[in-house]
PDB file of C-alpha atoms in Angstrom:
ATOM      1  CA  CYS A   1      20.609  40.262  21.222  1.00  0.00           C
ATOM      2  CA  ARG A   2      19.188  40.426  24.648  1.00  0.00           C
ATOM      3  CA  ALA A   3      19.275  43.907  26.432  1.00  0.00           C
ATOM      4  CA  THR A   4      19.235  44.055  30.196  1.00  0.00           C
ATOM      5  CA  TYR A   5      18.508  47.351  32.108  1.00  0.00           C
ATOM      6  CA  ILE A   6      19.093  47.567  35.784  1.00  0.00           C
ATOM      7  CA  ALA A   7      18.491  50.623  37.966  1.00  0.00           C
ATOM      8  CA  VAL A   8      21.433  51.185  40.373  1.00  0.00           C
ATOM      9  CA  ARG A   9      20.720  54.414  42.182  1.00  0.00           C
ATOM     10  CA  ARG A  10      17.833  56.702  42.499  1.00  0.00           C
ATOM     11  CA  ASP A  11      17.214  60.206  43.937  1.00  0.00           C
ATOM     12  CA  GLU A  12      15.063  61.295  46.844  1.00  0.00           C
ATOM     13  CA  GLN A  13      12.074  61.563  44.562  1.00  0.00           C
ATOM     14  CA  GLY A  14      12.743  57.915  43.191  1.00  0.00           C
ATOM     15  CA  MET A  15      13.932  59.056  39.765  1.00  0.00           C
ATOM     16  CA  ILE A  16      16.668  56.777  38.511  1.00  0.00           C
ATOM     17  CA  THR A  17      20.141  58.564  38.407  1.00  0.00           C
ATOM     18  CA  HIS A  18      22.464  55.784  37.852  1.00  0.00           C
ATOM     19  CA  ALA A  19      21.670  52.410  35.760  1.00  0.00           C
ATOM     20  CA  ILE A  20      23.458  49.576  34.107  1.00  0.00           C
ATOM     21  CA  PHE A  21      22.447  48.664  30.524  1.00  0.00           C
ATOM     22  CA  ALA A  22      24.004  45.491  29.137  1.00  0.00           C
ATOM     23  CA  ILE A  23      23.672  43.860  25.718  1.00  0.00           C
ATOM     24  CA  GLU A  24      24.316  40.234  25.375  1.00  0.00           C
ATOM     25  CA  SER A  25      24.534  38.204  22.010  1.00  0.00           C
ATOM     26  CA  ILE A  26      22.280  35.057  22.190  1.00  0.00           C
ATOM     27  CA  GLN A  27      22.524  34.238  18.508  1.00  0.00           C
ATOM     28  CA  GLU A  28      23.856  30.757  19.157  1.00  0.00           C
ATOM     29  CA  GLN A  29      21.212  30.050  21.726  1.00  0.00           C
ATOM     30  CA  LYS A  30      18.405  31.140  19.328  1.00  0.00           C
ATOM     31  CA  GLN A  31      19.873  29.086  16.465  1.00  0.00           C
ATOM     32  CA  ASN A  32      19.951  25.995  18.708  1.00  0.00           C
ATOM     33  CA  GLU A  33      16.326  26.619  19.661  1.00  0.00           C
ATOM     34  CA  ILE A  34      15.357  26.926  16.065  1.00  0.00           C
ATOM     35  CA  LYS A  35      17.166  23.725  15.348  1.00  0.00           C
ATOM     36  CA  ILE A  36      15.488  21.923  17.979  1.00  0.00           C
ATOM     37  CA  ARG A  37      12.073  23.319  16.931  1.00  0.00           C
ATOM     38  CA  TYR A  38      12.576  22.164  13.320  1.00  0.00           C
ATOM     39  CA  LYS A  39      13.572  18.699  14.456  1.00  0.00           C
ATOM     40  CA  LEU A  40      10.430  18.419  16.782  1.00  0.00           C
ATOM     41  CA  GLN A  41       8.195  19.709  13.806  1.00  0.00           C
ATOM     42  CA  ALA A  42       9.928  17.195  11.480  1.00  0.00           C
ATOM     43  CA  ALA A  43       9.382  14.318  13.881  1.00  0.00           C
ATOM     44  CA  ALA A  44       5.801  15.270  14.389  1.00  0.00           C
ATOM     45  CA  GLU A  45       5.158  15.363  10.683  1.00  0.00           C
ATOM     46  CA  GLU A  46       6.915  11.952  10.231  1.00  0.00           C
ATOM     47  CA  ALA A  47       4.678  10.504  12.983  1.00  0.00           C
ATOM     48  CA  ILE A  48       1.589  11.926  11.051  1.00  0.00           C
ATOM     49  CA  ARG A  49       2.786  10.409   7.868  1.00  0.00           C
ATOM     50  CA  ALA A  50       3.372   7.023   9.306  1.00  0.00           C
ATOM     51  CA  ASN A  51       0.008   7.127  11.017  1.00  0.00           C
ATOM     52  CA  ASN A  52      -1.681   7.998   7.777  1.00  0.00           C
ATOM     53  CA  ALA A  53       0.166   5.433   5.799  1.00  0.00           C
ATOM     54  CA  LYS A  54      -0.781   2.535   8.399  1.00  0.00           C
ATOM     55  CA  THR A  55      -4.435   3.855   8.060  1.00  0.00           C
ATOM     56  CA  GLU A  56      -4.292   3.871   4.295  1.00  0.00           C
ATOM     57  CA  PHE A  57      -2.655   0.512   4.197  1.00  0.00           C
ATOM     58  CA  LEU A  58      -5.053  -1.207   6.460  1.00  0.00           C
ATOM     59  CA  SER A  59      -7.945   0.279   4.624  1.00  0.00           C
ATOM     60  CA  ARG A  60      -6.629  -1.066   1.312  1.00  0.00           C
ATOM     61  CA  MET A  61      -5.637  -4.461   2.870  1.00  0.00           C
ATOM     62  CA  SER A  62      -9.223  -4.989   4.168  1.00  0.00           C
ATOM     63  CA  HIS A  63     -10.390  -4.595   0.722  1.00  0.00           C
ATOM     64  CA  ASP A  64      -7.662  -6.929  -0.636  1.00  0.00           C
ATOM     65  CA  LEU A  65      -8.337  -9.583   2.028  1.00  0.00           C
ATOM     66  CA  ARG A  66     -11.988  -9.707   0.945  1.00  0.00           C
ATOM     67  CA  THR A  67     -11.163 -10.555  -2.643  1.00  0.00           C
ATOM     68  CA  PRO A  68      -9.334 -13.941  -2.285  1.00  0.00           C
ATOM     69  CA  LEU A  69     -11.785 -14.937   0.490  1.00  0.00           C
ATOM     70  CA  ASN A  70     -14.665 -14.266  -1.968  1.00  0.00           C
ATOM     71  CA  GLY A  71     -12.765 -16.201  -4.569  1.00  0.00           C
ATOM     72  CA  VAL A  72     -12.345 -19.179  -2.122  1.00  0.00           C
ATOM     73  CA  ILE A  73     -15.975 -19.123  -1.260  1.00  0.00           C
ATOM     74  CA  GLY A  74     -17.211 -18.732  -4.961  1.00  0.00           C
ATOM     75  CA  LEU A  75     -14.892 -21.428  -6.227  1.00  0.00           C
ATOM     76  CA  SER A  76     -15.775 -23.748  -3.411  1.00  0.00           C
ATOM     77  CA  GLU A  77     -19.524 -23.379  -4.278  1.00  0.00           C
ATOM     78  CA  ILE A  78     -18.739 -24.246  -7.843  1.00  0.00           C
ATOM     79  CA  ALA A  79     -16.562 -27.224  -6.981  1.00  0.00           C
ATOM     80  CA  LEU A  80     -19.298 -28.516  -4.804  1.00  0.00           C
ATOM     81  CA  ARG A  81     -21.615 -29.028  -7.765  1.00  0.00           C
ATOM     82  CA  ASP A  82     -22.697 -32.698  -8.185  1.00  0.00           C
ATOM     83  CA  ASP A  83     -22.504 -32.399 -12.206  1.00  0.00           C
ATOM     84  CA  LEU A  84     -18.828 -31.382 -12.379  1.00  0.00           C
ATOM     85  CA  PRO A  85     -16.320 -33.834 -13.921  1.00  0.00           C
ATOM     86  CA  TYR A  86     -13.382 -34.737 -11.696  1.00  0.00           C
ATOM     87  CA  GLU A  87     -10.709 -32.796 -13.652  1.00  0.00           C
ATOM     88  CA  GLU A  88     -12.718 -29.693 -13.457  1.00  0.00           C
ATOM     89  CA  VAL A  89     -13.094 -30.112  -9.723  1.00  0.00           C
ATOM     90  CA  ARG A  90      -9.303 -30.550  -9.497  1.00  0.00           C
ATOM     91  CA  ARG A  91      -8.805 -27.345 -11.436  1.00  0.00           C
ATOM     92  CA  TYR A  92     -11.191 -25.395  -9.075  1.00  0.00           C
ATOM     93  CA  LEU A  93      -9.255 -26.898  -6.044  1.00  0.00           C
ATOM     94  CA  LYS A  94      -6.127 -25.745  -7.538  1.00  0.00           C
ATOM     95  CA  GLU A  95      -7.510 -22.110  -7.870  1.00  0.00           C
ATOM     96  CA  ILE A  96      -8.705 -22.314  -4.336  1.00  0.00           C
ATOM     97  CA  GLN A  97      -5.154 -23.247  -3.126  1.00  0.00           C
ATOM     98  CA  ASN A  98      -3.889 -20.211  -5.176  1.00  0.00           C
ATOM     99  CA  SER A  99      -6.237 -18.004  -3.614  1.00  0.00           C
ATOM    100  CA  GLY A 100      -5.278 -19.349  -0.193  1.00  0.00           C
ATOM    101  CA  LYS A 101      -1.616 -18.718  -0.947  1.00  0.00           C
ATOM    102  CA  TYR A 102      -2.422 -15.145  -1.948  1.00  0.00           C
ATOM    103  CA  LEU A 103      -4.417 -14.617   1.116  1.00  0.00           C
ATOM    104  CA  LEU A 104      -1.585 -15.834   3.269  1.00  0.00           C
ATOM    105  CA  SER A 105       0.770 -13.438   1.668  1.00  0.00           C
ATOM    106  CA  LEU A 106      -1.564 -10.539   2.346  1.00  0.00           C
ATOM    107  CA  ILE A 107      -1.811 -11.637   5.937  1.00  0.00           C
ATOM    108  CA  ASN A 108       1.939 -11.731   6.205  1.00  0.00           C
ATOM    109  CA  ASP A 109       2.205  -8.215   4.751  1.00  0.00           C
ATOM    110  CA  VAL A 110      -0.156  -7.113   7.473  1.00  0.00           C
ATOM    111  CA  LEU A 111       1.849  -8.754  10.113  1.00  0.00           C
ATOM    112  CA  ASP A 112       5.195  -7.193   8.727  1.00  0.00           C
ATOM    113  CA  MET A 113       4.291  -3.508   8.919  1.00  0.00           C
ATOM    114  CA  SER A 114       7.882  -2.631   9.726  1.00  0.00           C
ATOM    115  CA  LYS A 115       8.971  -3.440   6.286  1.00  0.00           C
ATOM    116  CA  ILE A 116       6.264  -1.242   4.595  1.00  0.00           C
ATOM    117  CA  GLU A 117       6.871   1.559   6.997  1.00  0.00           C
ATOM    118  CA  ALA A 118      10.588   1.526   6.210  1.00  0.00           C
ATOM    119  CA  GLY A 119      10.091   1.149   2.514  1.00  0.00           C
ATOM    120  CA  LYS A 120      11.899  -2.190   2.411  1.00  0.00           C
ATOM    121  CA  MET A 121       9.438  -4.356   0.769  1.00  0.00           C
ATOM    122  CA  GLU A 122      11.233  -6.762  -1.318  1.00  0.00           C
ATOM    123  CA  LEU A 123      10.210  -8.522  -4.600  1.00  0.00           C
ATOM    124  CA  GLN A 124      10.532 -12.180  -5.012  1.00  0.00           C
ATOM    125  CA  LEU A 125      11.313 -12.493  -8.733  1.00  0.00           C
ATOM    126  CA  GLU A 126      10.597 -15.812 -10.359  1.00  0.00           C
ATOM    127  CA  GLU A 127      10.204 -16.870 -14.065  1.00  0.00           C
ATOM    128  CA  LYS A 128       6.504 -17.211 -14.625  1.00  0.00           C
ATOM    129  CA  GLN A 129       4.107 -17.956 -17.474  1.00  0.00           C
ATOM    130  CA  VAL A 130       2.025 -14.810 -17.978  1.00  0.00           C
ATOM    131  CA  THR A 131      -0.850 -16.635 -19.857  1.00  0.00           C
ATOM    132  CA  GLU A 132      -1.383 -19.145 -17.032  1.00  0.00           C
ATOM    133  CA  LEU A 133      -0.988 -16.362 -14.373  1.00  0.00           C
ATOM    134  CA  ILE A 134      -3.908 -14.208 -15.956  1.00  0.00           C
ATOM    135  CA  GLU A 135      -6.155 -17.096 -16.486  1.00  0.00           C
ATOM    136  CA  ASN A 136      -5.632 -18.335 -12.962  1.00  0.00           C
ATOM    137  CA  SER A 137      -6.403 -14.773 -11.643  1.00  0.00           C
ATOM    138  CA  ILE A 138      -9.544 -14.724 -13.806  1.00  0.00           C
ATOM    139  CA  LEU A 139     -10.719 -18.027 -12.363  1.00  0.00           C
ATOM    140  CA  ALA A 140      -9.875 -17.190  -8.912  1.00  0.00           C
ATOM    141  CA  ASN A 141     -12.014 -13.947  -9.008  1.00  0.00           C
ATOM    142  CA  GLN A 142     -15.052 -15.548 -10.619  1.00  0.00           C
ATOM    143  CA  GLY A 143     -16.718 -15.254  -7.205  1.00  0.00           C
ATOM    144  CA  LEU A 144     -16.919 -11.627  -7.469  1.00  0.00           C
ATOM    145  CA  ILE A 145     -19.315 -11.787 -10.466  1.00  0.00           C
ATOM    146  CA  LYS A 146     -21.697 -14.425  -9.185  1.00  0.00           C
ATOM    147  CA  ASP A 147     -24.413 -11.854  -8.457  1.00  0.00           C
ATOM    148  CA  LYS A 148     -23.884  -9.700 -11.741  1.00  0.00           C
ATOM    149  CA  PRO A 149     -24.493 -10.535 -15.242  1.00  0.00           C
ATOM    150  CA  ILE A 150     -20.764  -9.975 -16.132  1.00  0.00           C
ATOM    151  CA  GLU A 151     -18.364 -12.073 -17.971  1.00  0.00           C
ATOM    152  CA  LEU A 152     -14.676 -12.163 -17.031  1.00  0.00           C
ATOM    153  CA  ARG A 153     -12.356 -13.012 -19.945  1.00  0.00           C
ATOM    154  CA  ALA A 154      -8.794 -12.638 -21.352  1.00  0.00           C
ATOM    155  CA  ASN A 155      -7.401 -11.521 -24.694  1.00  0.00           C
ATOM    156  CA  ILE A 156      -3.854 -12.726 -24.546  1.00  0.00           C
ATOM    157  CA  GLN A 157      -1.366 -12.697 -27.355  1.00  0.00           C
ATOM    158  CA  PRO A 158      -0.230 -16.226 -28.261  1.00  0.00           C
ATOM    159  CA  ASP A 159       3.149 -17.617 -27.370  1.00  0.00           C
ATOM    160  CA  LEU A 160       4.018 -14.889 -24.788  1.00  0.00           C
ATOM    161  CA  PRO A 161       7.338 -15.373 -23.296  1.00  0.00           C
ATOM    162  CA  ASN A 162       8.027 -16.269 -19.734  1.00  0.00           C
ATOM    163  CA  VAL A 163       8.951 -13.283 -17.606  1.00  0.00           C
ATOM    164  CA  LYS A 164      10.618 -12.733 -14.150  1.00  0.00           C
ATOM    165  CA  ILE A 165       7.971 -11.272 -11.858  1.00  0.00           C
ATOM    166  CA  ASP A 166       6.783 -11.318  -8.349  1.00  0.00           C
ATOM    167  CA  GLU A 167       3.809 -13.489  -8.621  1.00  0.00           C
ATOM    168  CA  VAL A 168       2.100 -12.220  -5.462  1.00  0.00           C
ATOM    169  CA  ARG A 169       2.394  -8.563  -6.345  1.00  0.00           C
ATOM    170  CA  ILE A 170       1.243  -9.105  -9.948  1.00  0.00           C
ATOM    171  CA  ASN A 171      -1.823 -11.128  -8.488  1.00  0.00           C
ATOM    172  CA  GLN A 172      -2.451  -8.195  -6.039  1.00  0.00           C
ATOM    173  CA  VAL A 173      -2.383  -5.802  -9.167  1.00  0.00           C
ATOM    174  CA  LEU A 174      -4.750  -8.049 -11.268  1.00  0.00           C
ATOM    175  CA  THR A 175      -7.157  -8.711  -8.398  1.00  0.00           C
ATOM    176  CA  ASN A 176      -7.461  -5.003  -7.602  1.00  0.00           C
ATOM    177  CA  LEU A 177      -8.014  -4.190 -11.329  1.00  0.00           C
ATOM    178  CA  ILE A 178     -10.661  -6.987 -11.636  1.00  0.00           C
ATOM    179  CA  SER A 179     -12.465  -6.056  -8.310  1.00  0.00           C
ATOM    180  CA  ASN A 180     -12.543  -2.430  -9.173  1.00  0.00           C
ATOM    181  CA  ALA A 181     -13.780  -3.185 -12.719  1.00  0.00           C
ATOM    182  CA  VAL A 182     -16.603  -5.558 -11.230  1.00  0.00           C
ATOM    183  CA  LYS A 183     -17.456  -2.618  -8.740  1.00  0.00           C
ATOM    184  CA  PHE A 184     -18.115  -0.126 -11.541  1.00  0.00           C
ATOM    185  CA  THR A 185     -19.608  -2.537 -14.080  1.00  0.00           C
ATOM    186  CA  GLU A 186     -23.296  -3.559 -13.849  1.00  0.00           C
ATOM    187  CA  GLU A 187     -23.525  -5.816 -16.948  1.00  0.00           C
ATOM    188  CA  GLY A 188     -21.358  -6.878 -19.859  1.00  0.00           C
ATOM    189  CA  SER A 189     -17.885  -8.055 -19.944  1.00  0.00           C
ATOM    190  CA  ILE A 190     -14.644  -7.349 -18.379  1.00  0.00           C
ATOM    191  CA  THR A 191     -11.468  -8.246 -20.501  1.00  0.00           C
ATOM    192  CA  ILE A 192      -7.821  -8.443 -19.465  1.00  0.00           C
ATOM    193  CA  ASN A 193      -5.527  -7.756 -22.576  1.00  0.00           C
ATOM    194  CA  ALA A 194      -1.963  -9.018 -22.489  1.00  0.00           C
ATOM    195  CA  SER A 195       0.625  -8.482 -25.206  1.00  0.00           C
ATOM    196  CA  LEU A 196       4.390  -8.108 -25.582  1.00  0.00           C
ATOM    197  CA  GLN A 197       5.419  -4.427 -25.973  1.00  0.00           C
ATOM    198  CA  GLU A 198       8.829  -3.678 -27.548  1.00  0.00           C
ATOM    199  CA  ASN A 199      11.027  -0.696 -27.752  1.00  0.00           C
ATOM    200  CA  LEU A 200       9.375   1.095 -24.915  1.00  0.00           C
ATOM    201  CA  GLN A 201      10.910   4.330 -23.855  1.00  0.00           C
TER     202      GLN A 201
END
């Protein structure tokens, strides 16, 4: 409530002899003010979250962009060796192409921030061969270990079935796993294990 006190009449000494005292209910007004304050606070928090998400995304993306670039550079250096047979050069060129496609997909993600902010990133599911995908990822990331005594290898269950996956996203996952493993491994080997798991709860 809002209380209002108004002096109406005073005596010769200036003392109040008559006054009006009014009480007004302002509950609805206060409720509206509280609603507006909550909305402004929610909008401010959402803006902060969106800004933090952009910063985190760009930080991750800068790391992700370097990885395929290192792969392209490393594979190019290997493919340019004079002692490689033609078929092996073709294999390296194919992996350079795969790294280029992966790099392009990352750049498209950066340019399409609106989907990420809105949580509308869509998966492009296609049937793929797991063994080939992992082997290609290991080959594409060989450039990461050129300055370290590390071996990248795969331990893959024979006759793995084809699965429906988003190849770009899986490549992102594999690349992040491999690059982090390389970062924290000074020597030895890094192995990717792949097997079929059944009856998962």
